Structures are given as structure tokens and as C-alpha cells.
Tab-separated table of C-alpha atoms and ligand atoms in Angstrom:
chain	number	residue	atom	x	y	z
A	1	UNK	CA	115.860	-19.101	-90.932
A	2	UNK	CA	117.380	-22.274	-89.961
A	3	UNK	CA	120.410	-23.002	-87.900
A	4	UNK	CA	123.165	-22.659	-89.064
A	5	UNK	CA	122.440	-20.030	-92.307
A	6	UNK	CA	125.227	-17.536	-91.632
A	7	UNK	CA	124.755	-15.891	-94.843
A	8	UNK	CA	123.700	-12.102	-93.427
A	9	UNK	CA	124.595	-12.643	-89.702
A	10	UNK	CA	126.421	-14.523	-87.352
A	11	UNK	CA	123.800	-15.669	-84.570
A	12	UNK	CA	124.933	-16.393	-81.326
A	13	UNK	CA	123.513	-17.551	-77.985
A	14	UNK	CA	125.642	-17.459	-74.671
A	15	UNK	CA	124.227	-19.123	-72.012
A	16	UNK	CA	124.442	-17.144	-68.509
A	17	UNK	CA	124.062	-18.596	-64.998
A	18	UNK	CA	123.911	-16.129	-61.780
A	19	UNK	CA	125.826	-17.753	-59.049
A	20	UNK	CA	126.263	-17.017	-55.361
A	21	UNK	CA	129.394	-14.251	-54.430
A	22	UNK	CA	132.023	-17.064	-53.772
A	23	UNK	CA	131.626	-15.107	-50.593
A	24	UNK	CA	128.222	-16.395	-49.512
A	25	UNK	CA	127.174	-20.418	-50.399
A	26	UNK	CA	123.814	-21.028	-48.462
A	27	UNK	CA	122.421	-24.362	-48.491
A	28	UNK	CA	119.292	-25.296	-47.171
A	29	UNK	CA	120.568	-28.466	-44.588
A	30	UNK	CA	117.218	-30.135	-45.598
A	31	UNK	CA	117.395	-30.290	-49.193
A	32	UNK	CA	120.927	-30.416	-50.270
A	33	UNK	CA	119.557	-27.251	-52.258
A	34	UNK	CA	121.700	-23.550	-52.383
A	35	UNK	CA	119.700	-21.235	-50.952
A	36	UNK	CA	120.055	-18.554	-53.991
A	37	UNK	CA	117.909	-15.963	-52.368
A	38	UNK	CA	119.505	-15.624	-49.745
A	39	UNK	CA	122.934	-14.724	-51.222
A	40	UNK	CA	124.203	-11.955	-53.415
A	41	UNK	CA	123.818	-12.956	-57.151
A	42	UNK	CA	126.917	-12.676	-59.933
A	43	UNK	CA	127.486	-13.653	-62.954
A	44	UNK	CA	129.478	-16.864	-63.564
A	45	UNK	CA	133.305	-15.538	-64.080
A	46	UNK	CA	132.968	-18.146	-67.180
A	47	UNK	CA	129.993	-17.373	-68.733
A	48	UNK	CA	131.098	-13.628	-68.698
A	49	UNK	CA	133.917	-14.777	-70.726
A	50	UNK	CA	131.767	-16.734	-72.896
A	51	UNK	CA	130.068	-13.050	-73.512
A	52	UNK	CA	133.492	-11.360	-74.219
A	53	UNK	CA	133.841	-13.665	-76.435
A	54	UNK	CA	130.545	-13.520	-78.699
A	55	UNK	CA	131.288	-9.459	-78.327
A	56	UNK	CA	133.999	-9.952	-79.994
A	57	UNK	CA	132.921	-12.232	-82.489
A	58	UNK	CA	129.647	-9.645	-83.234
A	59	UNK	CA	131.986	-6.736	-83.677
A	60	UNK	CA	133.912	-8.360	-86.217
A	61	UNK	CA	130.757	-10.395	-87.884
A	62	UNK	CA	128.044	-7.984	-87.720
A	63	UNK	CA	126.975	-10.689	-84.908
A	64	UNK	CA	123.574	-10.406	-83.175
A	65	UNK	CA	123.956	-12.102	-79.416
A	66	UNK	CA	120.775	-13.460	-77.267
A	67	UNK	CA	121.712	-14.254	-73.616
A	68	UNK	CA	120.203	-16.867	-71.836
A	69	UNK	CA	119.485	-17.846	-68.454
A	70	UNK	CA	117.292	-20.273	-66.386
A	71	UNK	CA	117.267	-18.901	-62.660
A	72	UNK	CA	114.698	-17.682	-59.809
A	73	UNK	CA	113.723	-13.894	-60.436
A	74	UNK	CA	116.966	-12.750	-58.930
A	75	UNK	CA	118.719	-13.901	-62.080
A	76	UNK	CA	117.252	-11.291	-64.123
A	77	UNK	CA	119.966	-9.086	-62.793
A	78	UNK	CA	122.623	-11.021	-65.146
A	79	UNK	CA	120.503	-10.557	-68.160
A	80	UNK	CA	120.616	-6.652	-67.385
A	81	UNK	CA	123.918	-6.899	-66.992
A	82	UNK	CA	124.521	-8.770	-70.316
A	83	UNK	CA	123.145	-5.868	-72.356
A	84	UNK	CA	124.335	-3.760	-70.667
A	85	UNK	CA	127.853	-4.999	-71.928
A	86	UNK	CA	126.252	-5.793	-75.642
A	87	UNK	CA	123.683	-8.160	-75.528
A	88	UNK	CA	121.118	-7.655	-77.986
A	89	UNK	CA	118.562	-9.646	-76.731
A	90	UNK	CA	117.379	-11.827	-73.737
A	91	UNK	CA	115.612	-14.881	-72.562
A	92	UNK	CA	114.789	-15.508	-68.673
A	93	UNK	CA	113.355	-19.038	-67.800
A	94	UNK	CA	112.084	-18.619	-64.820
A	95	UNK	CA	109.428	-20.659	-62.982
A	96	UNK	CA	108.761	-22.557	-59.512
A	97	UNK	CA	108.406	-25.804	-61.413
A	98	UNK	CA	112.276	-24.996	-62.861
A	99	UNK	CA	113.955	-25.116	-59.382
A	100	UNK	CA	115.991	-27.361	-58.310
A	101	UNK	CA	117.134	-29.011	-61.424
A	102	UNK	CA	119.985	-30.934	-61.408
A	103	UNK	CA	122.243	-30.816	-64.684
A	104	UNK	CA	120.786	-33.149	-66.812
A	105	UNK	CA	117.335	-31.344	-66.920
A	106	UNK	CA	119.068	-27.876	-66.655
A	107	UNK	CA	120.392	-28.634	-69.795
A	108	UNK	CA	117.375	-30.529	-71.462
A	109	UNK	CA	115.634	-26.825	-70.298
A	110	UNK	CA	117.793	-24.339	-71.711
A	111	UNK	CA	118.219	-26.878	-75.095
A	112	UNK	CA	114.277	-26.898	-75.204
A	113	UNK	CA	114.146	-22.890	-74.923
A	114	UNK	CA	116.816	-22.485	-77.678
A	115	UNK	CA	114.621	-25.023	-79.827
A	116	UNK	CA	111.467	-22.730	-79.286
A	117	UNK	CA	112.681	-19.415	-78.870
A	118	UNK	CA	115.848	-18.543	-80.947
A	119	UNK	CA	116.146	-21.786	-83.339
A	120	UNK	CA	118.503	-19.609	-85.792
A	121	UNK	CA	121.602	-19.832	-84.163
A	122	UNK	CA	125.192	-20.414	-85.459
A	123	UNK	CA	126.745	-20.683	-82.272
A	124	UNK	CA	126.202	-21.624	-78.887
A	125	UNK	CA	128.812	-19.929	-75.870
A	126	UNK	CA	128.590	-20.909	-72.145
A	127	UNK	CA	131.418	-20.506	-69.806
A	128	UNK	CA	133.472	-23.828	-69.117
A	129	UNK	CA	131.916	-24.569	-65.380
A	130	UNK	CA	130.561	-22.049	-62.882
A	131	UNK	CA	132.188	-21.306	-59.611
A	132	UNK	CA	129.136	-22.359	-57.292
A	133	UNK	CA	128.652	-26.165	-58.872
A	134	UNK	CA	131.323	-26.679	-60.756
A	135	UNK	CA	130.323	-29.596	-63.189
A	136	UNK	CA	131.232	-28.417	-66.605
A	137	UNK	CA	128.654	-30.638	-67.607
A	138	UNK	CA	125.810	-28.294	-69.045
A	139	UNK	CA	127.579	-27.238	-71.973
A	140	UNK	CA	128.607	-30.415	-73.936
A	141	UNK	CA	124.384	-31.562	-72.562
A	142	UNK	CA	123.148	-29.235	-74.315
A	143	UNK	CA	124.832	-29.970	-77.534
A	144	UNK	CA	123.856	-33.117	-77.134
A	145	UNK	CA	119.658	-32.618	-76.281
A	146	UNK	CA	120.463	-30.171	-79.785
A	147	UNK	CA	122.658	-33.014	-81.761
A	148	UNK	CA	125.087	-30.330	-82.793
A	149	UNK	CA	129.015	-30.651	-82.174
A	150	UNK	CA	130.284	-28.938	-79.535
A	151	UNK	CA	134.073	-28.340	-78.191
A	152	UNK	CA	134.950	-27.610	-74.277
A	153	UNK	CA	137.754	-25.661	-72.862
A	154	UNK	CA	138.514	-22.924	-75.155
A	155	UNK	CA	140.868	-20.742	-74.923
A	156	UNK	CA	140.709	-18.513	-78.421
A	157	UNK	CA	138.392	-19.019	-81.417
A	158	UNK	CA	137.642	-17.275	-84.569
A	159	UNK	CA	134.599	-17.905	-87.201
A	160	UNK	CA	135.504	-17.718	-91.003
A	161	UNK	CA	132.224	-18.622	-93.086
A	162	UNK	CA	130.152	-22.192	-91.489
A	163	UNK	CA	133.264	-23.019	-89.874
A	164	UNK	CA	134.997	-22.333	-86.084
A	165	UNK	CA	138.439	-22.384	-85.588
A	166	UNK	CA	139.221	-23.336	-81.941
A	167	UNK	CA	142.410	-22.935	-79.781
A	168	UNK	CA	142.501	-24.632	-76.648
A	169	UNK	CA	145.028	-26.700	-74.168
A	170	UNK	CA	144.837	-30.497	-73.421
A	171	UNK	CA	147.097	-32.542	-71.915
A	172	UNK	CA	149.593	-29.083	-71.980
A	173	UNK	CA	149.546	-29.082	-75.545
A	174	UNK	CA	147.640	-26.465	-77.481
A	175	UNK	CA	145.000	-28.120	-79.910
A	176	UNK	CA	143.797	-26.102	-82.971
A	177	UNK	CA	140.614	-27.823	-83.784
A	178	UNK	CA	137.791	-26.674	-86.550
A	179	UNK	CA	134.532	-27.813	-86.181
A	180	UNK	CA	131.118	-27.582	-88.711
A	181	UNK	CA	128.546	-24.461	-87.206
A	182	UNK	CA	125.814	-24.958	-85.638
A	183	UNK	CA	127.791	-25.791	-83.071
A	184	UNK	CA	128.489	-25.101	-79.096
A	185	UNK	CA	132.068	-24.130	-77.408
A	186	UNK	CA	132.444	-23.955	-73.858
A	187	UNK	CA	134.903	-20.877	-73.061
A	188	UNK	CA	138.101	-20.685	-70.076
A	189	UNK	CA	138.555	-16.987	-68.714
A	190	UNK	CA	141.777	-17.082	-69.454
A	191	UNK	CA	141.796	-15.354	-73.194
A	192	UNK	CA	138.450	-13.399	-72.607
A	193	UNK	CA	139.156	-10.735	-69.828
A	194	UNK	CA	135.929	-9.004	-70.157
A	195	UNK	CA	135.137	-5.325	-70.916
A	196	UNK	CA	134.078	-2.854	-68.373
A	197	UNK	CA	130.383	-1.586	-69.381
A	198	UNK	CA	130.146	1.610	-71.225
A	199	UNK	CA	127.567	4.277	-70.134
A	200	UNK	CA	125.683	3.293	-73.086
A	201	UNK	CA	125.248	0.173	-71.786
A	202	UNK	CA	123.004	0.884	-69.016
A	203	UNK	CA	120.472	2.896	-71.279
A	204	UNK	CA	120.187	-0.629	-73.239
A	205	UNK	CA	119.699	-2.282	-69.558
A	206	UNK	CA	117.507	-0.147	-67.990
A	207	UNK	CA	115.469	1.838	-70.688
A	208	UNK	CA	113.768	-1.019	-71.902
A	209	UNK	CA	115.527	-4.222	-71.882
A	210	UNK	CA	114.869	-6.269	-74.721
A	211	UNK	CA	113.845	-9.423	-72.188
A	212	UNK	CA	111.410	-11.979	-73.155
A	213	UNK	CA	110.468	-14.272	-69.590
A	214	UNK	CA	109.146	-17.695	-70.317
A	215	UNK	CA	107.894	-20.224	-67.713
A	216	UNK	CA	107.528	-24.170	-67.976
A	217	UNK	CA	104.072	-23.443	-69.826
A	218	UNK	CA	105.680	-21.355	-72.529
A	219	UNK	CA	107.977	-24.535	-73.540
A	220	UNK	CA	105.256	-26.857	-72.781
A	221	UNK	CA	107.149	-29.047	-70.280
A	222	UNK	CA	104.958	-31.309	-68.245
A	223	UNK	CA	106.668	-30.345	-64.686
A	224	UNK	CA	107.082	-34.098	-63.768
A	225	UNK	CA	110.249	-33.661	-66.032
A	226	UNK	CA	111.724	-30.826	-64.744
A	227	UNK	CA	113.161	-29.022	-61.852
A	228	UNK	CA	113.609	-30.986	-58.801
A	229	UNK	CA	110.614	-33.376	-59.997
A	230	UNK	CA	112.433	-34.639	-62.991
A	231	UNK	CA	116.184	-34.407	-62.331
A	232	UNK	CA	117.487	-37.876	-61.502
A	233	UNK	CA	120.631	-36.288	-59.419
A	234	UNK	CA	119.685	-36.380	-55.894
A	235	UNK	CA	121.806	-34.938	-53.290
A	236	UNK	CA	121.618	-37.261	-50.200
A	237	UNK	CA	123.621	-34.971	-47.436
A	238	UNK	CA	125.117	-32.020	-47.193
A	239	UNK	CA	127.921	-31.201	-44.814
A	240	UNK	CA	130.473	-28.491	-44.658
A	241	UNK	CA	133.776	-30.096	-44.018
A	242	UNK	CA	135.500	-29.273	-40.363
A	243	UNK	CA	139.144	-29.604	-39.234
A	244	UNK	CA	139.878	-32.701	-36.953
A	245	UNK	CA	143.538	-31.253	-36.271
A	246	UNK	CA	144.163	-29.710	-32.603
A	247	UNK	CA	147.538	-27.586	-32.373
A	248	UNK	CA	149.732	-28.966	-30.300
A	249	UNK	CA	152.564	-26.284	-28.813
A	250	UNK	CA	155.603	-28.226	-27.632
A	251	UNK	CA	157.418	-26.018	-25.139
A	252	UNK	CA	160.862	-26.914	-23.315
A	253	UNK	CA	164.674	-26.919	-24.049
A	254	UNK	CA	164.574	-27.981	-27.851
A	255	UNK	CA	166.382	-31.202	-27.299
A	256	UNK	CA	163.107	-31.995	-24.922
A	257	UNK	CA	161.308	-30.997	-27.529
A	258	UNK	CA	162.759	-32.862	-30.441
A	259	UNK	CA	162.200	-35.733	-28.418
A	260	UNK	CA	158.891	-35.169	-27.821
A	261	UNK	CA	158.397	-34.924	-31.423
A	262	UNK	CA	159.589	-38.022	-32.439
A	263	UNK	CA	157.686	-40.008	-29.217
A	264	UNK	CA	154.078	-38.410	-30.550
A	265	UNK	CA	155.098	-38.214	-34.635
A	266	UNK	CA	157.387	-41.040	-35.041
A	267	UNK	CA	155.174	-42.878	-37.794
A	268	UNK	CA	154.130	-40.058	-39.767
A	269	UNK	CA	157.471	-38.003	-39.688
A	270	UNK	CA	159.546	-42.041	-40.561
A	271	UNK	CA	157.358	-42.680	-43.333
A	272	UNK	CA	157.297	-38.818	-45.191
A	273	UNK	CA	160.896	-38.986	-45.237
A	274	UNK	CA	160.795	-43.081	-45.722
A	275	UNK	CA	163.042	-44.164	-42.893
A	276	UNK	CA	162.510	-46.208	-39.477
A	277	UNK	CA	163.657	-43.526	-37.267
A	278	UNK	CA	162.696	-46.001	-34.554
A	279	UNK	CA	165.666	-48.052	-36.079
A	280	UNK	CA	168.151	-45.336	-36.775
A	281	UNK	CA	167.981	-44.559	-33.145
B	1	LIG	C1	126.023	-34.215	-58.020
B	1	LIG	C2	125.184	-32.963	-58.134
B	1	LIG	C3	123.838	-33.009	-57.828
B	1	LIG	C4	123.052	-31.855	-57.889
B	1	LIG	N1	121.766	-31.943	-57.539
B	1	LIG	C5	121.040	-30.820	-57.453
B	1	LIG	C6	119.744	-30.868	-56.951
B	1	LIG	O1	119.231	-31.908	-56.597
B	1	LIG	N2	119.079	-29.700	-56.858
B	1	LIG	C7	119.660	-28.516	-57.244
B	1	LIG	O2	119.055	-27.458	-57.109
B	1	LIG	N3	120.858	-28.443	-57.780
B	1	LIG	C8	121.585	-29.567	-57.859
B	1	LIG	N4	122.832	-29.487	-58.327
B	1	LIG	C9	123.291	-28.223	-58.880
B	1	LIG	C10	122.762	-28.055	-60.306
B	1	LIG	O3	122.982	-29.217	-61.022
B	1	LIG	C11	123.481	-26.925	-61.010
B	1	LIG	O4	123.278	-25.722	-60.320
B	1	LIG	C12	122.984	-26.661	-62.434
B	1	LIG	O5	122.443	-27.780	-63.048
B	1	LIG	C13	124.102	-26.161	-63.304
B	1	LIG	O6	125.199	-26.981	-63.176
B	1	LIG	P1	126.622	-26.367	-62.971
B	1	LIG	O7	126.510	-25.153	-62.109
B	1	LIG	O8	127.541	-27.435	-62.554
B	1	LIG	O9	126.951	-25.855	-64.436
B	1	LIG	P2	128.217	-26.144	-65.340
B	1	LIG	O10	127.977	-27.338	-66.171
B	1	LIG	O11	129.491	-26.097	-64.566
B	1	LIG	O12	128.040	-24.827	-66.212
B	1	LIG	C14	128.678	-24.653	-67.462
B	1	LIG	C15	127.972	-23.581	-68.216
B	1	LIG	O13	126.625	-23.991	-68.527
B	1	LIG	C16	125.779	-22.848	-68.564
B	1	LIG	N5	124.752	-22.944	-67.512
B	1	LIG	C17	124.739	-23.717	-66.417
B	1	LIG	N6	123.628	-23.512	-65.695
B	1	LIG	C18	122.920	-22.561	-66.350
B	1	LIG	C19	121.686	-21.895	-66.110
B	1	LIG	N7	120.928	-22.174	-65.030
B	1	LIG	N8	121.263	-20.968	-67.007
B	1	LIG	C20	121.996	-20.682	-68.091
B	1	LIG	N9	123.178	-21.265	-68.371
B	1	LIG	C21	123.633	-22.195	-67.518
B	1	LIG	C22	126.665	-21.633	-68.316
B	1	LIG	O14	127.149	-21.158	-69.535
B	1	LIG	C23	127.788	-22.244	-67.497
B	1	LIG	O15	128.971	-21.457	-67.529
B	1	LIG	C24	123.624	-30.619	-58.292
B	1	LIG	C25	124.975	-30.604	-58.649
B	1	LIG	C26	125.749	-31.745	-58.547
B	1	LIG	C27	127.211	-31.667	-58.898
């Protein structure tokens, strides 16, 4: 089947990342690089939205939802928990040659996978932008490497035949946009609280997950052009931003104090409130 054919089923992909617990961000000093392993893994507050979302599209379209991620081993735990919330299927790219990528070639990845593995899609989810990186850019990149349309931010949607409705804010207003399927949304968390896992659930994770693992190999990517190798974002340093404010205590009678104020803060404290105080005085 094509993309695109919704005549039995509506196909959807939502594309998963597992980022740090906003807890614990390692990065390795040397290579600008998080240090994944060495953190707790969760899945993207977005892109578990994204799922709610194609949940509640499949219970209403007799839907059929693969999840997606690209990640070190680790990651696997966001595919388990993705059927274990409804998923029906799962891909896992996973591979040394895959790590490091910057967005660009995360995205020319993940659109490569979707070409190879699960071309029959109607509709593409991923969250809006992860907590750890933050870019928003992987969505809209992979509707692009794909040359489908694709709409970012949204807030509420609904499918009626080969078409999307979308509900989303710009600019404070609230846009109702439709666009043609195949296509890609990037979803907000504000509309798509997501369900608690039923018991059920973890019979579908752990009996035996439905989880197909593919390395660089399996989408016959020459490794100069992805991961670290090929991504042509570099990060050149890494720091973690330290206060250069010292408290001050002022002690005294206040009128010594006041003084003092005005004798160490006169600039700042005469140009917040825009006067001279030097030539009130
Ligand atoms: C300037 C800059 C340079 C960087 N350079 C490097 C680097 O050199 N090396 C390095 O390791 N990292 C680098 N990163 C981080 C790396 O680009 C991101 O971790 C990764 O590409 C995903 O980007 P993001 O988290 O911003 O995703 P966003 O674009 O914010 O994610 C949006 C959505 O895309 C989907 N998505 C994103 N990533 C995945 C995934 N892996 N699997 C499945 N779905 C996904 C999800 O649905 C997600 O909700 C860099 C980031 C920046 C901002």
C-alpha cells in the first residue's frame, strides 16, 4: 500500500525520543556530547503527547500506530513504554555509527527508516521539541527529507477521510488549518494529557514486544553520512553558566544604609527608574 491510502485504516507513525530526567543533563566536557548513559532515560513530555494523540485518533479510526525511535540501547525502554500505552508496533534505530547526530541527519535517519520500514503511513506525530535539546527542528526535517506537508504546534486535530483538520495558536490567535494526508504534525502537551497505562499494557510490553531493531546496515547508510561523521552541527564548547553576583548585606541605621545604596548602585538604580539621582540630590 502506498502512503497515503486510508481506505481500510488510518496509519500512523509517532516519532519518540528518550531524553535525560530534566533532573540529570550529563555532558561529556570533551565532546559537547550528553552523556545519555549515564542519566535516567524518559520519554519526551511532547512526544508522549504526540502518542495520546494518535491513541486517540486509532480509537476513533480503527488506527494502527508504529512508534519510532533512533537512540543508544537505553532507548528501547520508550518503545516498551509506547505499547504498553497502545502502540501496535515498533522500530528501534540503534547503532554506534547513529550517535551523535546532530538534527539535520537525525532527521534524514528517522525519514530514511520510515521510507524502508513502514512506507504506508497517513500520518506522521512527533512532539513539538524535546526538553533535553530543544530545537523543534526534527519534525518539519523530516517532512521535508519525505516531501510531504507538515504543520507544527498543534494543539487539537481531527482526521475526516485524506484530510487533517488542525487547531493550533500563533501569534495568540487560534488557527484552524486543513492540510492534504500524508502529512506530519508536530503536537504541544497542552490538549494531549496522556493516559495512565492499563495492566494490559504491560502484557503487550513485556510478553513479546512487537519491536523490529535496525542498524545503519539495515537502511544502507554509508556511516560517513550519519551520526557524528555526517552531521554538519558541531558543538564548539560547552559550559554550564555560573553566577558572577556576590551578596552584598548592608548593615547600619537605615539612613546609613540608604546612603550606602545609592554611593555603590547609583547608575543602575538612576537608570531602572530613568532619573539622575546624582542630580535630584
Ligand atoms: C546547535 C546544536 C548542535 C548539536 N550538535 C550535536 C552534536 O554534535 N552531537 C550530538 O550528539 N547532538 C547534538 N545536538 C543534539 C541533537 O541535535 C539532538 O539531540 C537531536 O538531533 C534531536 O534534536 P532535538 O532534541 O532538538 O529534537 P526536536 O527537534 O526538538 O524534537 C522534536 C521531535 O522530533 C522527534 N525526534 C527528535 N529526535 C528523535 C529521535 N532521536 N528519535 C525519534 N524521534 C525524534 C520527536 O518526536 C521530538 O518530539 C545538537 C543540538 C543543537 C541545538
Amino acid at each position: 500500500m502506498r502512503a497515503g491510502d486510508t481506505t481500510k485504516m488510518l496509519k500512523m507513525i509517532v516519532c519518540i525520543k528518550q531524553v535525560p530526567m530534566v533532573s540529570e543533563l550529563p555532558w561529556d566536557p570533551k565532546t559537547g556530547v550528553l552523556t545519555r548513559d549515564a542519566a535516567e532515560g524518559m520519554m519526551n513530555p511532547a512526544c508522549k503527547s504526540a502518542l495520546e494523540a494518535a491513541l486517540r485518533l486509532k480509537e476513533e479510526h480503527n488506527g494502527q500506530i508504529t512508534a519510532i525511535t533512533m537512540g543508544p540501547p537505553m532507548a528501547m525502554e520508550v518503545l516498551h513504554e509506547a505499547l504498553a500505552m497502545g502502540a501496535d508496533r515498533c522500530l528501534m534505530l540503534s547503532d554506534p555509527k547513529m550517535a551523535g547526530a546532530d538534527t539535520q541527519v537525525t532527521s534524514f535517519t528517522l525519514a530514511r527508516a520510515i521510507e524502508i520500514f513502514c512506507s504506508d503511513y497517513d500520518l506522521i506525530l512527533c512532539g513539538c521539541h524535546t526538553s533535553d535539546s530543544e530545537t523543534a527542528q526534527v519534525g518539519p526535517q523530516i517532512a521535508e527529507e519525505l516531501d510531504i506537508p507538515s504543520a507544527a504546534y498543534v494543539e487539537n486535530l481531527s482526521v475526516k477521510g485524506k484530510t487533517i483538520r488542525i487547531e493550533r495558536i500563533a501569534d495568540h490567535f487560534l488557527e484552524t488549518l486543513e492540510m492534504d494526508l500524508p502529512g506530519l504534525v508536530t503536537v504541544t502537551t497542552g490538549h494531549f494529557t496522556p493516559r495512565y497505562i492499563p495492566i494490559g499494557g504491560l502484557q503487550d510490553a513485556f510478553g513479546e514486544p512487537n519491536i523490529l531493531t535496525v542498524g545503519a546496515h539495515d537502511l544502507s547508510l554509508d556511516e560517513n553520512t550519519i551520526g557524528l561523521k555526517g552531521s554538519p552541527t558541531k558543538i564548539l564548547e560547552v559550559f554550564s553558566s555560573t553566577a558572577g553576583k556576590k551578596n552584598v548585606v548592608l548593615t547600619g541605621a537605615p539612613k546609613k544604609i540608604v546612603e550606602e545604596l545609592f554611593k555603590r548602585f547609583d547608575d543602575t538604580i538612576g537608570s531602572v527608574i530613568r532619573k539622575d539621582l546624582k542630580a535630584v540630590k
